[in-house]
């Protein structure tokens, strides 16, 4: 076997992943992840509860007219009001069977999904969701169930039966109504908008539905309700926020509309399209090595084809830089010089490489030849602050004094500086966040002149207002769950038990049952990571668009709750194994398991798993966590220093093994912001990574990230930067949300009778203890009356 064949095989070890990032996975995948494999016997139980009650009709559900179906659903709705808990559970199971698509009357998975959709819209129209919400609130406040769960040494599936049934119906309703299809009826489109507004508005006890779910999360993490089925709660919370606020495509459209409203120039490109068009970078050899190899090939075999497409550049490599690239990265040994990746060949070297001799008849179609991009994927950007800094430096150098923030006066500066400023201004980018900060500063300085701010009641604004009092608790609870579900976490006695809704009442006794439960537990953890990562990312992106300081307060809570080391700990594993994990049993996935005959499960079939090249949810989670890390550290030097302190560079470099363009882009962004702090030796040893950053990450024209001689490279005082940010956030919150705002400017009541005549609300139990209060606070306190006569 010659050298080229060896390298071809090595490049096949990590092939390009045909992964398309989006808001969610396919409909069937999202529905199947709601149920754990341990819950599989409950499908038949739901059917039996429905058929026991429905038997009197003498016909099948799918044969009934719509009016008859509505009448039956109304009967179920009335039956939900009964006081008997067991009867109520049976009715809820019958409703769940309808939401699951009356699968016993269907022959194919498509039929199940069709009837599920039909029934869910019918259930919503009949007001089932509101009834379920009342039952859910009752179950959350059920102190008897909570106290018995706290006392139990081991919690199983049986402890959360009622909650699981209610949450399953609600999840099916939210997920089914959220997804739009081409054949939606007009009344369904109207119902979708109504449901979306209903979920995002403070209609449920004066708060949005998502806030109730956040309360469930914090209650679970405080160990007061260990029986809550957390996976279902998190999935429902994620889908509720996705539905009410919108996904990544809606966010992009909101950003475009927001810029138009503020009279800002349009975005230089559509980031979603640019990222989708990117190709994963293979680790090829350097330009000079390619030239030498081509010359050798010309001498040896005249008929070899010319340079082929990007992915085949691996075949020219002398060594796959990702092979055997384990934890020794931390030591930065000399062999590390070949690590990292490189995308397309440098434009300056292009001329040299692509000059093959007159080609023989091509072995591949012409379209598969190398098509190098005509330019870099992103338009460069420059901030106003960067132009000011550039002019300040230039004026100090050539004139000897500065003009503050003046970016127009160029008197006394040489011609090349004029050209530079012109180029910088051509690429100047003003973000919505910068406009919001500037506006906020004006409102703080002139509260009386500028008057009240008109705040648009968006779903993000309503949710933020509801979350604000307990924001830190919500963030800490989500990170606790993420830590418990991370594959790198060790089981500790004091950690929270997230397996309450996956462990059966009777533990497995055979090897096959143990294997099945092991797969189920791993899958359960993966789904929790997926839900939390997607939820946090959506929350950060929507709050950032709504107001930058809302985003900053959530970011700061995440940073103070150790989110940065937690995400790095998550990536400090064999990331290729995690992305290609086979923790699923296809035959047990819904709706497959309720339509087809169940084949006999064997240890071999469980070990084989599915035939997919990668696990969608795990790759999705990894990209989300990288995006969260990018959001937390962007333009924050103190947080970037945290990345350096926690030795993130070798961890992130190992993540580059995954040949997926979007994931590589966010890893390279994180490496780019810290290269200036990593020292010359690191940059010298990782030139291919530097090259890939140059080719794939957006350029800031006067950001010398690759050299490290920027003034920002000096050590930053972590506390000072975060405290200044916290002060700005608190000023924003008190100005916008404080009930007693502008207290300094309120008129003072000087009339004694008026002040004494004001009604003061006292606690209910005050009249029981007011005598003790008088004794303690009034009679036993010596009063210095002469103090009143002295000058203050």
JSON list of N, CA, C and O in Angstrom, two decimals, residues 74-105:
[
{"chain": "A", "resi": 74, "resn": "UNK", "atom": "N", "xyz": [-65.46, 16.86, 24.38]},
{"chain": "A", "resi": 74, "resn": "UNK", "atom": "CA", "xyz": [-66.14, 17.66, 25.42]},
{"chain": "A", "resi": 74, "resn": "UNK", "atom": "C", "xyz": [-66.46, 16.78, 26.63]},
{"chain": "A", "resi": 74, "resn": "UNK", "atom": "O", "xyz": [-66.33, 17.21, 27.77]},
{"chain": "A", "resi": 75, "resn": "UNK", "atom": "N", "xyz": [-66.85, 15.54, 26.35]},
{"chain": "A", "resi": 75, "resn": "UNK", "atom": "CA", "xyz": [-67.13, 14.59, 27.46]},
{"chain": "A", "resi": 75, "resn": "UNK", "atom": "C", "xyz": [-65.86, 14.33, 28.27]},
{"chain": "A", "resi": 75, "resn": "UNK", "atom": "O", "xyz": [-65.88, 14.29, 29.50]},
{"chain": "A", "resi": 76, "resn": "UNK", "atom": "N", "xyz": [-64.74, 14.14, 27.56]},
{"chain": "A", "resi": 76, "resn": "UNK", "atom": "CA", "xyz": [-63.46, 13.91, 28.25]},
{"chain": "A", "resi": 76, "resn": "UNK", "atom": "C", "xyz": [-63.08, 15.13, 29.09]},
{"chain": "A", "resi": 76, "resn": "UNK", "atom": "O", "xyz": [-62.57, 15.00, 30.21]},
{"chain": "A", "resi": 77, "resn": "UNK", "atom": "N", "xyz": [-63.36, 16.32, 28.55]},
{"chain": "A", "resi": 77, "resn": "UNK", "atom": "CA", "xyz": [-63.02, 17.56, 29.25]},
{"chain": "A", "resi": 77, "resn": "UNK", "atom": "C", "xyz": [-63.81, 17.66, 30.55]},
{"chain": "A", "resi": 77, "resn": "UNK", "atom": "O", "xyz": [-63.26, 18.04, 31.60]},
{"chain": "A", "resi": 78, "resn": "UNK", "atom": "N", "xyz": [-65.09, 17.30, 30.50]},
{"chain": "A", "resi": 78, "resn": "UNK", "atom": "CA", "xyz": [-65.91, 17.30, 31.73]},
{"chain": "A", "resi": 78, "resn": "UNK", "atom": "C", "xyz": [-65.38, 16.28, 32.73]},
{"chain": "A", "resi": 78, "resn": "UNK", "atom": "O", "xyz": [-65.35, 16.54, 33.94]},
{"chain": "A", "resi": 79, "resn": "UNK", "atom": "N", "xyz": [-64.95, 15.11, 32.22]},
{"chain": "A", "resi": 79, "resn": "UNK", "atom": "CA", "xyz": [-64.46, 14.04, 33.10]},
{"chain": "A", "resi": 79, "resn": "UNK", "atom": "C", "xyz": [-63.15, 14.41, 33.79]},
{"chain": "A", "resi": 79, "resn": "UNK", "atom": "O", "xyz": [-62.81, 13.83, 34.82]},
{"chain": "A", "resi": 80, "resn": "UNK", "atom": "N", "xyz": [-62.41, 15.37, 33.20]},
{"chain": "A", "resi": 80, "resn": "UNK", "atom": "CA", "xyz": [-61.16, 15.81, 33.85]},
{"chain": "A", "resi": 80, "resn": "UNK", "atom": "C", "xyz": [-61.42, 16.55, 35.16]},
{"chain": "A", "resi": 80, "resn": "UNK", "atom": "O", "xyz": [-60.51, 16.74, 35.96]},
{"chain": "A", "resi": 81, "resn": "UNK", "atom": "N", "xyz": [-62.68, 16.99, 35.37]},
{"chain": "A", "resi": 81, "resn": "UNK", "atom": "CA", "xyz": [-63.02, 17.78, 36.55]},
{"chain": "A", "resi": 81, "resn": "UNK", "atom": "C", "xyz": [-63.30, 16.90, 37.77]},
{"chain": "A", "resi": 81, "resn": "UNK", "atom": "O", "xyz": [-63.48, 17.43, 38.87]},
{"chain": "A", "resi": 82, "resn": "UNK", "atom": "N", "xyz": [-63.37, 15.57, 37.61]},
{"chain": "A", "resi": 82, "resn": "UNK", "atom": "CA", "xyz": [-63.74, 14.71, 38.74]},
{"chain": "A", "resi": 82, "resn": "UNK", "atom": "C", "xyz": [-62.67, 14.77, 39.82]},
{"chain": "A", "resi": 82, "resn": "UNK", "atom": "O", "xyz": [-61.50, 15.03, 39.55]},
{"chain": "A", "resi": 83, "resn": "UNK", "atom": "N", "xyz": [-63.11, 14.49, 41.05]},
{"chain": "A", "resi": 83, "resn": "UNK", "atom": "CA", "xyz": [-62.18, 14.58, 42.18]},
{"chain": "A", "resi": 83, "resn": "UNK", "atom": "C", "xyz": [-61.35, 13.31, 42.35]},
{"chain": "A", "resi": 83, "resn": "UNK", "atom": "O", "xyz": [-60.26, 13.35, 42.91]},
{"chain": "A", "resi": 84, "resn": "UNK", "atom": "N", "xyz": [-61.88, 12.18, 41.86]},
{"chain": "A", "resi": 84, "resn": "UNK", "atom": "CA", "xyz": [-61.15, 10.91, 41.99]},
{"chain": "A", "resi": 84, "resn": "UNK", "atom": "C", "xyz": [-59.87, 10.95, 41.14]},
{"chain": "A", "resi": 84, "resn": "UNK", "atom": "O", "xyz": [-59.93, 11.07, 39.92]},
{"chain": "A", "resi": 85, "resn": "UNK", "atom": "N", "xyz": [-58.74, 10.83, 41.80]},
{"chain": "A", "resi": 85, "resn": "UNK", "atom": "CA", "xyz": [-57.44, 10.97, 41.13]},
{"chain": "A", "resi": 85, "resn": "UNK", "atom": "C", "xyz": [-57.22, 9.90, 40.06]},
{"chain": "A", "resi": 85, "resn": "UNK", "atom": "O", "xyz": [-56.74, 10.18, 38.96]},
{"chain": "A", "resi": 86, "resn": "UNK", "atom": "N", "xyz": [-57.62, 8.64, 40.37]},
{"chain": "A", "resi": 86, "resn": "UNK", "atom": "CA", "xyz": [-57.41, 7.54, 39.42]},
{"chain": "A", "resi": 86, "resn": "UNK", "atom": "C", "xyz": [-58.26, 7.70, 38.17]},
{"chain": "A", "resi": 86, "resn": "UNK", "atom": "O", "xyz": [-57.81, 7.45, 37.04]},
{"chain": "A", "resi": 87, "resn": "UNK", "atom": "N", "xyz": [-59.51, 8.13, 38.36]},
{"chain": "A", "resi": 87, "resn": "UNK", "atom": "CA", "xyz": [-60.40, 8.35, 37.20]},
{"chain": "A", "resi": 87, "resn": "UNK", "atom": "C", "xyz": [-59.85, 9.48, 36.33]},
{"chain": "A", "resi": 87, "resn": "UNK", "atom": "O", "xyz": [-59.89, 9.41, 35.10]},
{"chain": "A", "resi": 88, "resn": "UNK", "atom": "N", "xyz": [-59.35, 10.50, 37.00]},
{"chain": "A", "resi": 88, "resn": "UNK", "atom": "CA", "xyz": [-58.79, 11.65, 36.27]},
{"chain": "A", "resi": 88, "resn": "UNK", "atom": "C", "xyz": [-57.58, 11.21, 35.44]},
{"chain": "A", "resi": 88, "resn": "UNK", "atom": "O", "xyz": [-57.40, 11.64, 34.30]},
{"chain": "A", "resi": 89, "resn": "UNK", "atom": "N", "xyz": [-56.75, 10.34, 36.01]},
{"chain": "A", "resi": 89, "resn": "UNK", "atom": "CA", "xyz": [-55.57, 9.85, 35.28]},
{"chain": "A", "resi": 89, "resn": "UNK", "atom": "C", "xyz": [-55.98, 9.04, 34.05]},
{"chain": "A", "resi": 89, "resn": "UNK", "atom": "O", "xyz": [-55.37, 9.15, 32.98]},
{"chain": "A", "resi": 90, "resn": "UNK", "atom": "N", "xyz": [-57.06, 8.23, 34.20]},
{"chain": "A", "resi": 90, "resn": "UNK", "atom": "CA", "xyz": [-57.52, 7.43, 33.05]},
{"chain": "A", "resi": 90, "resn": "UNK", "atom": "C", "xyz": [-58.00, 8.34, 31.92]},
{"chain": "A", "resi": 90, "resn": "UNK", "atom": "O", "xyz": [-57.72, 8.08, 30.74]},
{"chain": "A", "resi": 91, "resn": "UNK", "atom": "N", "xyz": [-58.70, 9.39, 32.27]},
{"chain": "A", "resi": 91, "resn": "UNK", "atom": "CA", "xyz": [-59.19, 10.34, 31.24]},
{"chain": "A", "resi": 91, "resn": "UNK", "atom": "C", "xyz": [-58.00, 11.03, 30.58]},
{"chain": "A", "resi": 91, "resn": "UNK", "atom": "O", "xyz": [-57.97, 11.19, 29.34]},
{"chain": "A", "resi": 92, "resn": "UNK", "atom": "N", "xyz": [-57.01, 11.42, 31.38]},
{"chain": "A", "resi": 92, "resn": "UNK", "atom": "CA", "xyz": [-55.82, 12.07, 30.83]},
{"chain": "A", "resi": 92, "resn": "UNK", "atom": "C", "xyz": [-55.09, 11.13, 29.88]},
{"chain": "A", "resi": 92, "resn": "UNK", "atom": "O", "xyz": [-54.58, 11.55, 28.83]},
{"chain": "A", "resi": 93, "resn": "UNK", "atom": "N", "xyz": [-55.03, 9.84, 30.22]},
{"chain": "A", "resi": 93, "resn": "UNK", "atom": "CA", "xyz": [-54.39, 8.86, 29.33]},
{"chain": "A", "resi": 93, "resn": "UNK", "atom": "C", "xyz": [-55.16, 8.72, 28.02]},
{"chain": "A", "resi": 93, "resn": "UNK", "atom": "O", "xyz": [-54.57, 8.57, 26.94]},
{"chain": "A", "resi": 94, "resn": "UNK", "atom": "N", "xyz": [-56.49, 8.77, 28.09]},
{"chain": "A", "resi": 94, "resn": "UNK", "atom": "CA", "xyz": [-57.31, 8.70, 26.87]},
{"chain": "A", "resi": 94, "resn": "UNK", "atom": "C", "xyz": [-57.02, 9.91, 25.98]},
{"chain": "A", "resi": 94, "resn": "UNK", "atom": "O", "xyz": [-56.90, 9.79, 24.75]},
{"chain": "A", "resi": 95, "resn": "UNK", "atom": "N", "xyz": [-56.88, 11.10, 26.59]},
{"chain": "A", "resi": 95, "resn": "UNK", "atom": "CA", "xyz": [-56.55, 12.31, 25.82]},
{"chain": "A", "resi": 95, "resn": "UNK", "atom": "C", "xyz": [-55.16, 12.17, 25.21]},
{"chain": "A", "resi": 95, "resn": "UNK", "atom": "O", "xyz": [-54.93, 12.56, 24.05]},
{"chain": "A", "resi": 96, "resn": "UNK", "atom": "N", "xyz": [-54.22, 11.61, 25.98]},
{"chain": "A", "resi": 96, "resn": "UNK", "atom": "CA", "xyz": [-52.86, 11.41, 25.47]},
{"chain": "A", "resi": 96, "resn": "UNK", "atom": "C", "xyz": [-52.87, 10.47, 24.26]},
{"chain": "A", "resi": 96, "resn": "UNK", "atom": "O", "xyz": [-52.16, 10.70, 23.27]},
{"chain": "A", "resi": 97, "resn": "UNK", "atom": "N", "xyz": [-53.71, 9.43, 24.32]},
{"chain": "A", "resi": 97, "resn": "UNK", "atom": "CA", "xyz": [-53.81, 8.50, 23.19]},
{"chain": "A", "resi": 97, "resn": "UNK", "atom": "C", "xyz": [-54.30, 9.23, 21.93]},
{"chain": "A", "resi": 97, "resn": "UNK", "atom": "O", "xyz": [-53.80, 8.98, 20.82]},
{"chain": "A", "resi": 98, "resn": "UNK", "atom": "N", "xyz": [-55.26, 10.13, 22.10]},
{"chain": "A", "resi": 98, "resn": "UNK", "atom": "CA", "xyz": [-55.73, 10.93, 20.95]},
{"chain": "A", "resi": 98, "resn": "UNK", "atom": "C", "xyz": [-54.60, 11.80, 20.41]},
{"chain": "A", "resi": 98, "resn": "UNK", "atom": "O", "xyz": [-54.39, 11.88, 19.20]},
{"chain": "A", "resi": 99, "resn": "UNK", "atom": "N", "xyz": [-53.85, 12.44, 21.33]},
{"chain": "A", "resi": 99, "resn": "UNK", "atom": "CA", "xyz": [-52.75, 13.30, 20.89]},
{"chain": "A", "resi": 99, "resn": "UNK", "atom": "C", "xyz": [-51.65, 12.50, 20.22]},
{"chain": "A", "resi": 99, "resn": "UNK", "atom": "O", "xyz": [-50.93, 13.01, 19.36]},
{"chain": "A", "resi": 100, "resn": "UNK", "atom": "N", "xyz": [-51.51, 11.23, 20.61]},
{"chain": "A", "resi": 100, "resn": "UNK", "atom": "CA", "xyz": [-50.49, 10.37, 19.99]},
{"chain": "A", "resi": 100, "resn": "UNK", "atom": "C", "xyz": [-50.92, 9.84, 18.63]},
{"chain": "A", "resi": 100, "resn": "UNK", "atom": "O", "xyz": [-50.14, 9.17, 17.95]},
{"chain": "A", "resi": 101, "resn": "UNK", "atom": "N", "xyz": [-52.16, 10.11, 18.23]},
{"chain": "A", "resi": 101, "resn": "UNK", "atom": "CA", "xyz": [-52.57, 9.78, 16.86]},
{"chain": "A", "resi": 101, "resn": "UNK", "atom": "C", "xyz": [-53.33, 8.48, 16.73]},
{"chain": "A", "resi": 101, "resn": "UNK", "atom": "O", "xyz": [-53.24, 7.84, 15.67]},
{"chain": "A", "resi": 102, "resn": "UNK", "atom": "N", "xyz": [-54.12, 8.07, 17.76]},
{"chain": "A", "resi": 102, "resn": "UNK", "atom": "CA", "xyz": [-54.91, 6.81, 17.74]},
{"chain": "A", "resi": 102, "resn": "UNK", "atom": "C", "xyz": [-54.19, 5.73, 16.93]},
{"chain": "A", "resi": 102, "resn": "UNK", "atom": "O", "xyz": [-54.72, 5.19, 15.96]},
{"chain": "A", "resi": 103, "resn": "UNK", "atom": "N", "xyz": [-52.95, 5.42, 17.36]},
{"chain": "A", "resi": 103, "resn": "UNK", "atom": "CA", "xyz": [-52.06, 4.58, 16.54]},
{"chain": "A", "resi": 103, "resn": "UNK", "atom": "C", "xyz": [-52.59, 3.17, 16.28]},
{"chain": "A", "resi": 103, "resn": "UNK", "atom": "O", "xyz": [-52.20, 2.53, 15.32]},
{"chain": "A", "resi": 104, "resn": "UNK", "atom": "N", "xyz": [-53.51, 2.68, 17.13]},
{"chain": "A", "resi": 104, "resn": "UNK", "atom": "CA", "xyz": [-54.01, 1.32, 16.92]},
{"chain": "A", "resi": 104, "resn": "UNK", "atom": "C", "xyz": [-54.90, 1.23, 15.69]},
{"chain": "A", "resi": 104, "resn": "UNK", "atom": "O", "xyz": [-55.13, 0.14, 15.16]},
{"chain": "A", "resi": 105, "resn": "UNK", "atom": "N", "xyz": [-55.39, 2.38, 15.22]},
{"chain": "A", "resi": 105, "resn": "UNK", "atom": "CA", "xyz": [-56.26, 2.40, 14.04]},
{"chain": "A", "resi": 105, "resn": "UNK", "atom": "C", "xyz": [-55.48, 2.81, 12.78]},
{"chain": "A", "resi": 105, "resn": "UNK", "atom": "O", "xyz": [-56.07, 3.03, 11.73]}
]
